[in-house]
mmCIF file of C-alpha atoms in Angstrom:
data_model
loop_
_atom_site.group_PDB
_atom_site.id
_atom_site.type_symbol
_atom_site.label_atom_id
_atom_site.label_comp_id
_atom_site.label_asym_id
_atom_site.label_seq_id
_atom_site.Cartn_x
_atom_site.Cartn_y
_atom_site.Cartn_z
ATOM 1 C CA LEU A 1 2.341 110.513 93.976
ATOM 2 C CA ARG A 2 5.025 107.973 94.514
ATOM 3 C CA ILE A 3 5.355 105.614 97.480
ATOM 4 C CA ALA A 4 8.613 104.015 98.534
ATOM 5 C CA SER A 5 7.362 102.487 101.773
ATOM 6 C CA SER A 6 4.310 102.427 104.026
ATOM 7 C CA LYS A 7 5.683 105.400 105.941
ATOM 8 C CA ARG A 8 6.554 107.905 103.215
ATOM 9 C CA ILE A 9 5.147 109.168 99.963
ATOM 10 C CA ASP A 10 7.030 111.664 97.747
ATOM 11 C CA ALA A 11 5.071 114.300 95.851
ATOM 12 C CA PRO A 12 5.787 115.942 92.484
ATOM 13 C CA ILE A 13 6.360 119.696 92.423
ATOM 14 C CA ALA A 14 3.242 120.036 90.249
ATOM 15 C CA LEU A 15 1.212 119.361 93.350
ATOM 16 C CA ILE A 16 1.897 122.886 94.552
ATOM 17 C CA ALA A 17 -0.341 124.247 91.804
ATOM 18 C CA SER A 18 -3.311 122.208 93.082
ATOM 19 C CA LYS A 19 -6.181 123.679 95.028
ATOM 20 C CA SER A 20 -5.574 124.373 98.698
ATOM 21 C CA PHE A 21 -7.863 121.605 99.904
ATOM 22 C CA ALA A 22 -6.149 119.005 97.756
ATOM 23 C CA VAL A 23 -2.764 120.143 98.982
ATOM 24 C CA SER A 24 -3.911 119.945 102.589
ATOM 25 C CA VAL A 25 -5.180 116.378 102.210
ATOM 26 C CA VAL A 26 -2.202 115.169 100.230
ATOM 27 C CA MET A 27 0.348 116.813 102.519
ATOM 28 C CA ARG A 28 -1.276 115.009 105.425
ATOM 29 C CA ILE A 29 -0.939 111.680 103.622
ATOM 30 C CA LEU A 30 2.634 112.511 102.634
ATOM 31 C CA TYR A 31 4.041 112.879 106.105
ATOM 32 C CA HIS A 32 1.795 110.984 108.467
ATOM 33 C CA VAL A 33 0.299 107.733 107.150
ATOM 34 C CA ARG A 34 -0.657 105.544 110.041
ATOM 35 C CA PRO A 35 -3.719 103.765 111.433
ATOM 36 C CA ALA A 36 -6.052 105.528 113.812
ATOM 37 C CA LYS A 37 -5.359 105.059 117.488
ATOM 38 C CA LYS A 38 -7.829 103.049 119.497
ATOM 39 C CA SER A 39 -9.648 105.302 121.923
ATOM 40 C CA LYS A 40 -10.025 104.276 125.556
ATOM 41 C CA SER A 41 -13.461 103.585 126.931
ATOM 42 C CA ARG A 42 -15.131 106.455 128.759
ATOM 43 C CA LYS A 43 -18.095 106.817 130.991
ATOM 44 C CA ASN A 44 -21.421 107.525 129.311
ATOM 45 C CA LYS A 45 -21.718 110.948 130.875
ATOM 46 C CA ASN A 46 -18.331 112.104 129.581
ATOM 47 C CA ALA A 47 -19.079 110.671 126.152
ATOM 48 C CA TYR A 48 -22.388 112.499 126.027
ATOM 49 C CA CYS A 49 -20.761 115.781 126.954
ATOM 50 C CA GLU A 50 -18.051 115.280 124.350
ATOM 51 C CA ILE A 51 -20.570 114.461 121.609
ATOM 52 C CA SER A 52 -22.680 117.475 122.524
ATOM 53 C CA TYR A 53 -19.610 119.713 122.346
ATOM 54 C CA LEU A 54 -18.674 118.318 118.943
ATOM 55 C CA MET A 55 -22.193 118.904 117.633
ATOM 56 C CA VAL A 56 -22.055 122.565 118.615
ATOM 57 C CA GLN A 57 -18.496 122.967 117.459
ATOM 58 C CA SER A 58 -19.215 121.419 114.044
ATOM 59 C CA PHE A 59 -21.181 124.481 112.935
ATOM 60 C CA ASP A 60 -17.921 126.414 112.824
ATOM 61 C CA MET A 61 -15.970 123.657 111.035
ATOM 62 C CA ASP A 62 -15.231 123.156 107.380
ATOM 63 C CA THR A 63 -17.028 120.015 106.246
ATOM 64 C CA ILE A 64 -15.152 117.417 104.192
ATOM 65 C CA LEU A 65 -17.040 114.514 102.596
ATOM 66 C CA VAL A 66 -15.332 111.153 102.213
ATOM 67 C CA PHE A 67 -16.791 108.645 99.718
ATOM 68 C CA SER A 68 -15.309 105.320 100.650
ATOM 69 C CA THR A 69 -15.387 101.726 99.385
ATOM 70 C CA SER A 70 -13.539 100.342 102.435
ATOM 71 C CA ILE A 71 -11.661 97.914 100.236
ATOM 72 C CA GLY A 72 -8.184 97.849 101.740
ATOM 73 C CA ARG A 73 -6.038 98.364 104.836
ATOM 74 C CA ALA A 74 -3.720 100.749 102.947
ATOM 75 C CA HIS A 75 -6.629 103.066 102.253
ATOM 76 C CA THR A 76 -7.897 102.699 105.829
ATOM 77 C CA ASP A 77 -4.546 103.837 107.156
ATOM 78 C CA MET A 78 -4.392 106.824 104.807
ATOM 79 C CA LEU A 79 -7.928 107.865 105.748
ATOM 80 C CA ALA A 80 -6.965 107.555 109.409
ATOM 81 C CA GLY A 81 -4.160 110.021 108.752
ATOM 82 C CA VAL A 82 -6.623 112.434 107.157
ATOM 83 C CA ARG A 83 -8.980 112.169 110.157
ATOM 84 C CA GLU A 84 -6.143 112.823 112.562
ATOM 85 C CA PHE A 85 -5.131 115.902 110.582
ATOM 86 C CA ALA A 86 -8.794 116.986 110.636
ATOM 87 C CA LYS A 87 -8.639 117.391 114.398
ATOM 88 C CA ASP A 88 -5.998 120.134 114.076
ATOM 89 C CA ALA A 89 -7.568 121.665 110.967
ATOM 90 C CA ASP A 90 -11.059 121.875 112.501
ATOM 91 C CA TRP A 91 -12.574 119.773 109.762
ATOM 92 C CA ASN A 92 -15.922 118.067 110.122
ATOM 93 C CA ILE A 93 -15.412 114.690 108.363
ATOM 94 C CA GLN A 94 -18.501 112.906 107.031
ATOM 95 C CA THR A 95 -17.913 109.432 105.539
ATOM 96 C CA PHE A 96 -20.244 107.663 103.140
ATOM 97 C CA VAL A 97 -19.707 104.107 101.895
ATOM 98 C CA TYR A 98 -20.789 103.449 98.313
ATOM 99 C CA ASP A 99 -21.313 100.037 96.771
ATOM 100 C CA SER A 100 -22.941 99.093 93.481
ATOM 101 C CA GLU A 101 -25.897 101.460 93.344
ATOM 102 C CA PRO A 102 -25.761 105.059 91.981
ATOM 103 C CA PHE A 103 -24.804 107.285 94.919
ATOM 104 C CA PRO A 104 -26.711 110.559 95.685
ATOM 105 C CA VAL A 105 -23.573 112.715 95.447
ATOM 106 C CA ARG A 106 -25.347 115.856 94.288
ATOM 107 C CA ASN A 107 -27.889 115.681 97.135
ATOM 108 C CA LEU A 108 -25.166 115.202 99.699
ATOM 109 C CA LEU A 109 -23.185 118.134 98.302
ATOM 110 C CA ASP A 110 -26.278 120.324 98.455
ATOM 111 C CA PHE A 111 -26.978 119.242 102.045
ATOM 112 C CA TRP A 112 -23.468 119.549 103.486
ATOM 113 C CA LYS A 113 -21.994 122.219 101.175
ATOM 114 C CA PRO A 114 -18.480 120.837 101.817
ATOM 115 C CA GLU A 115 -15.172 122.604 101.399
ATOM 116 C CA GLY A 116 -13.911 119.548 99.544
ATOM 117 C CA CYS A 117 -14.279 115.787 98.984
ATOM 118 C CA ILE A 118 -12.141 112.671 99.094
ATOM 119 C CA VAL A 119 -13.158 109.797 96.791
ATOM 120 C CA GLU A 120 -11.610 106.459 97.705
ATOM 121 C CA GLY A 121 -11.391 103.382 95.509
ATOM 122 C CA CYS A 122 -9.590 102.018 92.495
ATOM 123 C CA GLY A 123 -11.718 103.958 90.052
ATOM 124 C CA ASN A 124 -14.464 101.309 90.106
ATOM 125 C CA GLY A 125 -17.126 103.620 91.513
ATOM 126 C CA VAL A 126 -16.343 106.384 89.064
ATOM 127 C CA ALA A 127 -16.053 104.040 86.071
ATOM 128 C CA ALA A 128 -19.345 102.288 86.786
ATOM 129 C CA GLY A 129 -21.227 105.550 87.187
ATOM 130 C CA ILE A 130 -21.772 105.044 90.905
ATOM 131 C CA ILE A 131 -20.015 108.310 91.718
ATOM 132 C CA ASP A 132 -21.087 111.156 89.441
ATOM 133 C CA GLN A 133 -17.889 113.033 88.530
ATOM 134 C CA LYS A 134 -19.797 116.023 87.168
ATOM 135 C CA ALA A 135 -21.278 116.631 90.618
ATOM 136 C CA PHE A 136 -17.819 117.778 91.788
ATOM 137 C CA ARG A 137 -17.520 120.452 89.143
ATOM 138 C CA HIS A 138 -17.383 123.275 91.713
ATOM 139 C CA THR A 139 -15.885 121.275 94.601
ATOM 140 C CA PRO A 140 -12.202 120.422 95.149
ATOM 141 C CA VAL A 141 -11.691 116.643 95.049
ATOM 142 C CA VAL A 142 -8.827 114.262 95.833
ATOM 143 C CA TYR A 143 -9.125 110.781 94.316
ATOM 144 C CA MET A 144 -7.355 108.289 96.570
ATOM 145 C CA GLY A 145 -6.243 104.945 95.213
ATOM 146 C CA SER A 146 -8.055 105.644 91.927
ATOM 147 C CA GLU A 147 -6.881 104.724 88.485
ATOM 148 C CA PRO A 148 -5.791 108.010 86.817
ATOM 149 C CA THR A 149 -7.396 106.847 83.576
ATOM 150 C CA MET A 150 -10.755 106.618 85.334
ATOM 151 C CA THR A 151 -10.728 110.069 86.886
ATOM 152 C CA PRO A 152 -11.349 113.490 85.292
ATOM 153 C CA ARG A 153 -8.495 114.954 83.302
ATOM 154 C CA GLY A 154 -6.150 116.918 85.545
ATOM 155 C CA ALA A 155 -7.620 115.472 88.749
ATOM 156 C CA VAL A 156 -5.488 115.123 91.859
ATOM 157 C CA CYS A 157 -4.872 111.403 92.479
ATOM 158 C CA VAL A 158 -3.016 109.756 95.361
ATOM 159 C CA VAL A 159 -1.671 106.407 94.150
ATOM 160 C CA HIS A 160 1.167 104.025 94.909
ATOM 161 C CA ASP A 161 4.267 104.276 92.738
ATOM 162 C CA ALA A 162 4.657 100.948 90.917
ATOM 163 C CA ALA A 163 8.317 101.572 90.108
ATOM 164 C CA SER A 164 9.324 102.147 93.710
ATOM 165 C CA VAL A 165 7.444 99.041 94.908
ATOM 166 C CA ALA A 166 8.860 96.870 92.133
ATOM 167 C CA ASN A 167 12.409 98.155 92.525
ATOM 168 C CA ALA A 168 12.337 97.479 96.282
ATOM 169 C CA THR A 169 11.065 93.966 95.640
ATOM 170 C CA ALA A 170 13.677 93.245 92.960
ATOM 171 C CA TRP A 171 16.484 94.590 95.161
ATOM 172 C CA GLU A 172 15.446 92.323 98.037
ATOM 173 C CA LEU A 173 15.052 89.169 95.942
ATOM 174 C CA ILE A 174 18.362 89.669 94.147
ATOM 175 C CA SER A 175 20.141 90.502 97.391
ATOM 176 C CA ILE A 176 19.153 87.203 99.058
ATOM 177 C CA GLY A 177 20.650 85.248 96.156
ATOM 178 C CA MET A 178 17.627 84.325 94.043
ATOM 179 C CA LYS A 179 18.499 83.358 90.443
ATOM 180 C CA HIS A 180 15.013 82.804 88.997
ATOM 181 C CA PHE A 181 12.104 85.263 89.208
ATOM 182 C CA ALA A 182 8.384 85.339 88.583
ATOM 183 C CA PHE A 183 5.459 87.704 88.942
ATOM 184 C CA ILE A 184 1.805 86.913 89.839
ATOM 185 C CA GLY A 185 -0.571 89.648 88.874
ATOM 186 C CA ALA A 186 -4.246 90.590 89.130
ATOM 187 C CA ASN A 187 -5.991 90.211 85.806
ATOM 188 C CA GLY A 188 -7.427 93.423 84.344
ATOM 189 C CA LYS A 189 -6.011 95.674 87.029
ATOM 190 C CA GLY A 190 -3.981 98.667 85.818
ATOM 191 C CA TRP A 191 -1.995 98.931 89.059
ATOM 192 C CA SER A 192 -0.981 95.298 88.724
ATOM 193 C CA ASP A 193 0.124 95.771 85.129
ATOM 194 C CA ARG A 194 2.270 98.752 86.140
ATOM 195 C CA ARG A 195 3.938 96.758 88.885
ATOM 196 C CA LYS A 196 4.580 93.853 86.503
ATOM 197 C CA ASP A 197 6.118 96.144 83.882
ATOM 198 C CA ALA A 198 8.304 97.855 86.491
ATOM 199 C CA PHE A 199 9.407 94.539 88.047
ATOM 200 C CA THR A 200 10.212 93.074 84.626
ATOM 201 C CA LYS A 201 12.179 96.192 83.734
ATOM 202 C CA ALA A 202 14.162 96.105 86.979
ATOM 203 C CA MET A 203 15.024 92.437 86.515
ATOM 204 C CA LYS A 204 16.005 92.906 82.850
ATOM 205 C CA LEU A 205 18.340 95.667 83.952
ATOM 206 C CA ASN A 206 20.080 93.086 86.188
ATOM 207 C CA GLY A 207 20.114 90.402 83.507
ATOM 208 C CA HIS A 208 17.229 88.256 84.721
ATOM 209 C CA PRO A 209 14.099 87.150 82.769
ATOM 210 C CA VAL A 210 10.738 87.102 84.556
ATOM 211 C CA ALA A 211 7.998 84.484 84.212
ATOM 212 C CA ALA A 212 4.543 86.109 84.646
ATOM 213 C CA MET A 213 0.994 84.959 85.265
ATOM 214 C CA ASP A 214 -2.269 86.827 85.915
ATOM 215 C CA VAL A 215 -5.142 85.498 88.020
ATOM 216 C CA HIS A 216 -8.634 86.786 88.766
ATOM 217 C CA PRO A 217 -8.365 88.163 92.378
ATOM 218 C CA ILE A 218 -12.056 88.563 93.093
ATOM 219 C CA SER A 219 -14.233 86.532 90.694
ATOM 220 C CA ALA A 220 -15.389 83.384 92.582
ATOM 221 C CA SER A 221 -16.658 81.817 89.334
ATOM 222 C CA VAL A 222 -13.131 81.400 87.996
ATOM 223 C CA TYR A 223 -11.224 81.058 91.250
ATOM 224 C CA ASP A 224 -11.022 77.197 91.241
ATOM 225 C CA LYS A 225 -9.861 77.145 87.623
ATOM 226 C CA ASP A 226 -7.293 79.846 88.345
ATOM 227 C CA ALA A 227 -6.095 78.073 91.469
ATOM 228 C CA THR A 228 -5.473 74.852 89.554
ATOM 229 C CA ARG A 229 -3.724 76.701 86.748
ATOM 230 C CA LEU A 230 -1.606 78.676 89.221
ATOM 231 C CA ARG A 231 -0.596 75.525 91.159
ATOM 232 C CA LYS A 232 0.596 73.851 87.957
ATOM 233 C CA TRP A 233 2.466 76.986 86.875
ATOM 234 C CA LEU A 234 4.240 77.318 90.217
ATOM 235 C CA LEU A 235 5.380 73.671 90.154
ATOM 236 C CA GLU A 236 6.914 74.201 86.724
ATOM 237 C CA LEU A 237 8.985 77.240 87.775
ATOM 238 C CA PRO A 238 12.737 76.657 88.194
ATOM 239 C CA LYS A 239 13.763 76.479 91.888
ATOM 240 C CA PRO A 240 14.621 78.396 93.929
ATOM 241 C CA CYS A 241 12.486 81.196 92.561
ATOM 242 C CA GLY A 242 11.811 84.686 93.917
ATOM 243 C CA ILE A 243 8.217 85.697 93.289
ATOM 244 C CA MET A 244 6.552 89.110 93.460
ATOM 245 C CA ALA A 245 2.791 89.066 93.990
ATOM 246 C CA ALA A 246 0.971 92.146 92.786
ATOM 247 C CA ASP A 247 -1.087 92.504 95.988
#
């Protein structure tokens, strides 16, 4: 999928051929990405009655399992849109947060017998063997925010469109009169590389070279060294300079 802003994502026609569950999830993300509303406090009695009702009602609902890493606000907002859609679709959403240990996906699938699953994360869980891809063999799955190269062939993936993000950034920086440009990326991240390539291409089209540097966004062991190197690099850039940061 391609994203032009935080409010709208455009889908390719090929999405129509996907399984019905995948289409339902993606269509929800397409047209209604926004954070969940904060619920007002209620009395204990009313809350108990509501919970009891939901417990009884859930037996007639289609269950959807969400495997989440909880690694970003963008994903949180998209999942909030899915949960809001679930209210109208009578879905019973069950969320499980995975970390660094192998996750009991098969056992959860056997227990809940879901209509489908959503796997969130940049492909890390799948790549590291935390989430067993083979367990989803007979279950529709949507990979959200996952690297396409780290998901099964032909899988439905919801990802940001690097070209749209980069083009919007280039347009803004050029429009405000910047003459020099640079890009700061996340080392070893495919989504960062795609944004860098798209940003460089957009600037080249407009006759501007781009200075680029990658840093380690998470590794604490190299953060100080990267910070020193980044500071020196920034000071050496021609001024004024319009900079796009990958994240």
